[in-house]
Amino acid sequence: METFRWSFGILFSRLVRLPSMGGKVALVPWADMLNHSCEVETFLDYDSSSKGVVFLTDRAYQPGEQVFISYGKKSNGELLLSYGFVPNEGTNPSDSVELPLSLKKTDKCYKEKLEALSKHGFSVSECFPLQITGWPLELMAYAYLAVSPPSMSGQFEQMAAAASNKTSTKKGIRYPEIEERALQFILDSCEASIAKYSKFLQASGSMDLDVTSPKQLNRRLFLKQLAVDLCTSEQRILFRAQYILRRRLRDMRSGELRALRIFDGLWDIFN
Ligand SMILES: C[S@@+](CC[C@H](N)C(=O)[O-])C[C@H]1O[C@@H](n2cnc3c(N)ncnc32)[C@H](O)[C@@H]1O
């Protein structure tokens, strides 16, 4: 098992996917010494004219400077799983965190909604990727479905299709009448996830590493630090989403309040 794990780790951390050969994988000695940087876009690829694997840098490098390639637009979690490292905090624009969303068991239309989701290959709980720059339209469509009242049952199918990205238009759907509830629903999930991350990060300070040798201790400390780095970066994305959602909800609610005040003012005039 130990040998299998080692071979698996070596293979997955060193294999190269060659886009011009349909993503074929290859082991490329020497080229596999290049480290990843989230700031570069260039990658290794097969070049049919020279019949070899080539790499063109995207900028000039000074002698002695380390040359980087891109291992692909991957989240910190993917980089940790495939390559065993986590980029420095805030340096990976492709970083994302999976946000779990679920239908509520107490929902009056639970069965109908689940049926609509099942038709599109979804189940009662789904995860959607949150990025520092925002969230996908599919996540919003799922949130609409989760909060929509029985009077909107005619739209469940459309919402489920949009959540699974199987609509023909690929454009986002909008239901202004339930937008506030949908945003609040996403915010609640976001805050539940933040609480889980905070619990882990707090506990990590006093985690019992249960080791018998200094070598084992160093290894466990290293792995713990990787877990802490990953959780910190994922929690950062959740905090950003929480900030955006709170602001949007506050603006919507203050807009509604203003409209209500104007209505009250008009009411007073007419009375
Ligand atoms: C294809 S090898 C790159 C060469 C490797 N540094 C070596 O010495 O052989 C991939 C491994 O390099 C390391 N690596 C690559 N980019 C890194 C980065 N930005 N930060 C930390 N480690 C990195 C990881 O251990 C990864 O599994």
XYZ file of C-alpha atoms and ligand atoms in Angstrom:
298
model
C 0.000 0.000 0.000
C 2.830 2.358 0.931
C 4.532 1.757 -2.462
C 1.233 2.266 -4.276
C 0.680 5.576 -2.471
C 4.207 6.726 -3.273
C 3.862 5.789 -6.979
C 0.431 7.412 -7.182
C 1.786 10.623 -5.609
C 4.819 10.714 -7.895
C 2.731 10.064 -11.005
C 0.029 12.610 -10.222
C 2.408 15.326 -9.129
C 4.616 14.942 -12.233
C 2.398 13.972 -15.137
C 1.803 16.602 -17.800
C -1.419 16.978 -19.802
C -0.764 17.934 -23.408
C -3.679 20.088 -24.683
C -2.787 19.797 -28.385
C -2.952 15.993 -28.047
C -6.448 16.056 -26.600
C -5.225 16.139 -23.000
C -3.059 13.008 -23.350
C -0.858 12.565 -20.285
C 2.904 12.179 -20.416
C 5.907 12.052 -18.128
C 8.412 14.643 -19.339
C 11.791 14.400 -17.587
C 13.464 17.785 -16.852
C 10.307 19.699 -17.731
C 8.740 18.174 -14.634
C 11.145 20.224 -12.549
C 9.158 23.382 -13.253
C 7.121 24.704 -10.333
C 3.657 26.228 -10.569
C 2.784 29.907 -10.241
C -0.782 31.246 -10.210
C 0.553 34.368 -11.914
C 1.590 32.739 -15.187
C -0.626 31.336 -17.931
C 1.849 29.313 -19.977
C 1.986 25.545 -19.915
C 3.844 22.634 -21.501
C 2.469 21.289 -24.774
C 3.400 19.013 -27.673
C 4.729 20.839 -30.720
C 4.229 18.837 -33.921
C 6.834 20.790 -35.940
C 9.691 20.070 -33.541
C 8.120 16.767 -32.438
C 8.726 17.507 -28.816
C 7.232 18.991 -25.690
C 7.838 22.741 -25.696
C 7.328 25.578 -23.293
C 7.185 29.282 -24.197
C 7.446 31.718 -21.334
C 4.937 34.576 -21.175
C 7.566 37.114 -20.186
C 11.310 37.607 -20.210
C 13.160 36.138 -17.238
C 16.422 37.458 -15.838
C 19.389 35.060 -15.531
C 19.103 33.218 -12.226
C 15.398 33.948 -11.874
C 13.108 30.974 -11.292
C 10.934 30.120 -14.305
C 7.388 29.010 -13.536
C 4.618 27.310 -15.493
C 0.916 26.986 -14.836
C -0.392 23.603 -13.700
C -3.827 24.870 -14.800
C -6.522 27.123 -13.364
C -7.019 25.094 -10.213
C -8.398 25.901 -6.794
C -6.122 25.657 -3.749
C -7.934 22.441 -2.771
C -7.187 20.869 -6.160
C -3.545 21.976 -5.999
C -3.220 20.464 -2.534
C -4.792 17.165 -3.595
C -2.801 16.778 -6.815
C 0.500 18.436 -5.931
C 0.705 18.690 -2.156
C 1.023 22.466 -1.750
C -1.201 25.473 -1.099
C -0.317 28.803 -2.806
C 0.222 31.818 -0.558
C -2.970 33.414 0.679
C -4.711 35.639 -1.850
C -2.394 34.786 -4.760
C -4.651 32.336 -6.622
C -7.392 34.015 -8.719
C -8.773 30.555 -9.609
C -9.285 29.585 -5.999
C -12.782 28.443 -5.080
C -14.688 26.784 -2.280
C -17.634 24.422 -2.593
C -20.770 25.821 -0.981
C -23.324 23.139 -0.055
C -26.993 24.030 -0.556
C -29.952 21.821 0.426
C -33.697 21.833 0.096
C -35.428 22.149 3.457
C -37.246 18.992 4.594
C -40.030 21.230 5.934
C -40.606 22.817 2.494
C -44.276 22.425 1.467
C -43.156 21.591 -2.076
C -40.208 19.392 -1.057
C -41.391 16.449 -3.207
C -42.089 18.538 -6.327
C -38.797 20.383 -6.062
C -36.876 17.163 -5.557
C -38.599 15.681 -8.586
C -37.629 18.680 -10.720
C -34.012 18.428 -9.485
C -33.855 14.652 -10.082
C -34.916 15.152 -13.706
C -31.738 17.148 -14.174
C -29.471 14.745 -12.329
C -29.463 16.684 -9.083
C -30.329 15.519 -5.592
C -31.543 17.224 -2.436
C -28.109 18.690 -1.641
C -25.712 20.152 -4.168
C -22.391 21.954 -3.982
C -21.594 25.025 -6.060
C -18.199 26.722 -6.409
C -17.832 30.151 -4.836
C -14.954 32.306 -6.035
C -13.567 35.529 -4.645
C -15.148 37.267 -7.664
C -18.619 35.798 -7.168
C -20.737 32.715 -7.708
C -22.161 30.898 -10.736
C -25.654 31.503 -12.143
C -26.473 27.863 -11.346
C -26.095 28.542 -7.625
C -28.583 31.414 -7.808
C -31.039 29.229 -9.769
C -30.829 26.525 -7.082
C -31.431 29.149 -4.398
C -34.519 30.434 -6.269
C -35.872 26.905 -6.394
C -35.165 26.267 -2.709
C -37.034 29.392 -1.545
C -39.838 29.565 -4.106
C -43.380 29.310 -2.684
C -46.040 26.812 -3.886
C -47.547 29.534 -6.110
C -44.407 29.326 -8.290
C -44.558 25.560 -8.826
C -44.960 26.167 -12.570
C -41.390 27.499 -12.616
C -39.720 24.687 -10.616
C -38.715 22.874 -13.781
C -37.090 25.970 -15.291
C -35.233 26.699 -12.052
C -33.927 23.124 -11.758
C -32.791 23.185 -15.391
C -30.968 26.485 -14.821
C -29.372 25.117 -11.640
C -27.968 22.174 -13.574
C -26.849 24.440 -16.433
C -29.016 22.520 -18.903
C -30.967 25.506 -20.214
C -30.655 26.286 -23.890
C -29.891 29.988 -23.349
C -27.255 29.588 -20.595
C -28.433 32.970 -19.333
C -29.261 33.552 -15.696
C -32.869 33.476 -14.601
C -34.324 36.211 -12.390
C -37.278 36.245 -10.082
C -37.237 39.680 -8.397
C -40.130 38.745 -6.104
C -38.044 36.054 -4.337
C -34.566 37.469 -4.901
C -34.188 38.706 -1.321
C -35.161 35.308 0.080
C -32.790 33.542 -2.326
C -29.874 35.777 -1.291
C -30.685 35.251 2.380
C -30.734 31.490 1.741
C -27.231 31.633 0.211
C -26.042 33.860 3.051
C -27.315 31.363 5.653
C -25.398 28.518 3.961
C -22.333 30.712 3.719
C -22.475 31.546 7.426
C -23.004 27.901 8.382
C -19.856 27.014 6.404
C -17.882 29.893 7.953
C -18.820 28.591 11.421
C -17.495 25.105 10.531
C -14.216 26.530 9.240
C -13.841 28.727 12.351
C -14.403 25.697 14.584
C -11.718 23.721 12.760
C -9.243 26.606 12.741
C -9.770 27.253 16.450
C -9.376 23.567 17.310
C -6.249 23.262 15.141
C -4.330 25.377 17.669
C -4.656 22.721 20.361
C -4.891 19.620 18.149
C -3.285 16.504 19.642
C -0.878 15.242 16.987
C -0.390 11.822 18.639
C 3.180 11.118 17.492
C 6.009 8.905 18.686
C 9.072 10.363 16.894
C 10.398 13.827 15.981
C 10.236 12.859 12.280
C 6.571 11.969 12.635
C 5.998 15.213 14.525
C 7.525 17.274 11.716
C 5.401 15.478 9.116
C 2.189 15.959 11.108
C 2.995 19.626 11.728
C 3.601 20.094 8.001
C 0.286 18.412 7.092
C -1.564 20.386 9.747
C -0.155 23.632 8.376
C -1.337 22.674 4.867
C -4.847 21.996 6.223
C -4.824 25.329 8.066
C -3.598 27.189 4.959
C -6.297 25.586 2.804
C -9.061 26.304 5.315
C -7.885 29.904 5.740
C -7.970 30.495 1.981
C -11.397 28.870 1.592
C -12.804 30.765 4.567
C -11.529 33.999 3.025
C -13.707 33.379 -0.058
C -16.692 32.661 2.191
C -16.100 35.904 4.134
C -16.022 37.836 0.865
C -19.301 36.251 -0.287
C -20.829 36.999 3.129
C -19.804 40.648 2.801
C -21.262 40.971 -0.718
C -24.500 39.202 0.243
C -24.987 41.270 3.397
C -24.435 44.477 1.474
C -26.806 43.486 -1.292
C -29.488 42.481 1.198
C -29.009 45.692 3.166
C -29.362 47.758 -0.042
C -32.472 45.832 -1.087
C -34.037 46.204 2.342
C -33.241 49.901 2.640
C -34.662 50.383 -0.891
C -37.857 48.613 0.166
C -38.019 50.717 3.308
C -37.639 53.905 1.256
C -40.414 52.775 -1.105
C -42.591 51.985 1.905
C -41.942 55.472 3.389
C -42.851 57.163 0.078
C -46.029 55.069 -0.026
C -46.850 56.070 3.584
C -46.202 59.736 2.651
C -48.568 59.530 -0.316
C -51.126 57.789 1.886
C -50.923 60.688 4.391
C -51.422 63.243 1.573
C -54.494 61.435 0.257
C -55.968 61.158 3.704
C 6.257 18.658 -11.307
S 6.973 18.792 -9.730
C 7.891 20.279 -9.849
C 9.314 20.137 -9.473
C 9.603 19.907 -8.018
N 9.670 21.190 -7.296
C 10.876 19.142 -7.845
O 11.709 19.567 -7.070
O 11.054 18.107 -8.480
C 5.588 19.179 -8.790
C 5.854 19.346 -7.321
O 6.579 20.538 -7.079
C 6.121 21.205 -5.907
N 5.631 22.546 -6.290
C 5.368 22.994 -7.524
N 4.992 24.280 -7.514
C 5.001 24.665 -6.230
C 4.692 25.890 -5.573
N 4.289 26.974 -6.215
N 4.816 25.921 -4.217
C 5.219 24.826 -3.533
N 5.526 23.641 -4.098
C 5.425 23.554 -5.441
C 5.035 20.330 -5.342
O 5.579 19.488 -4.362
C 4.590 19.491 -6.535
O 4.048 18.248 -6.161
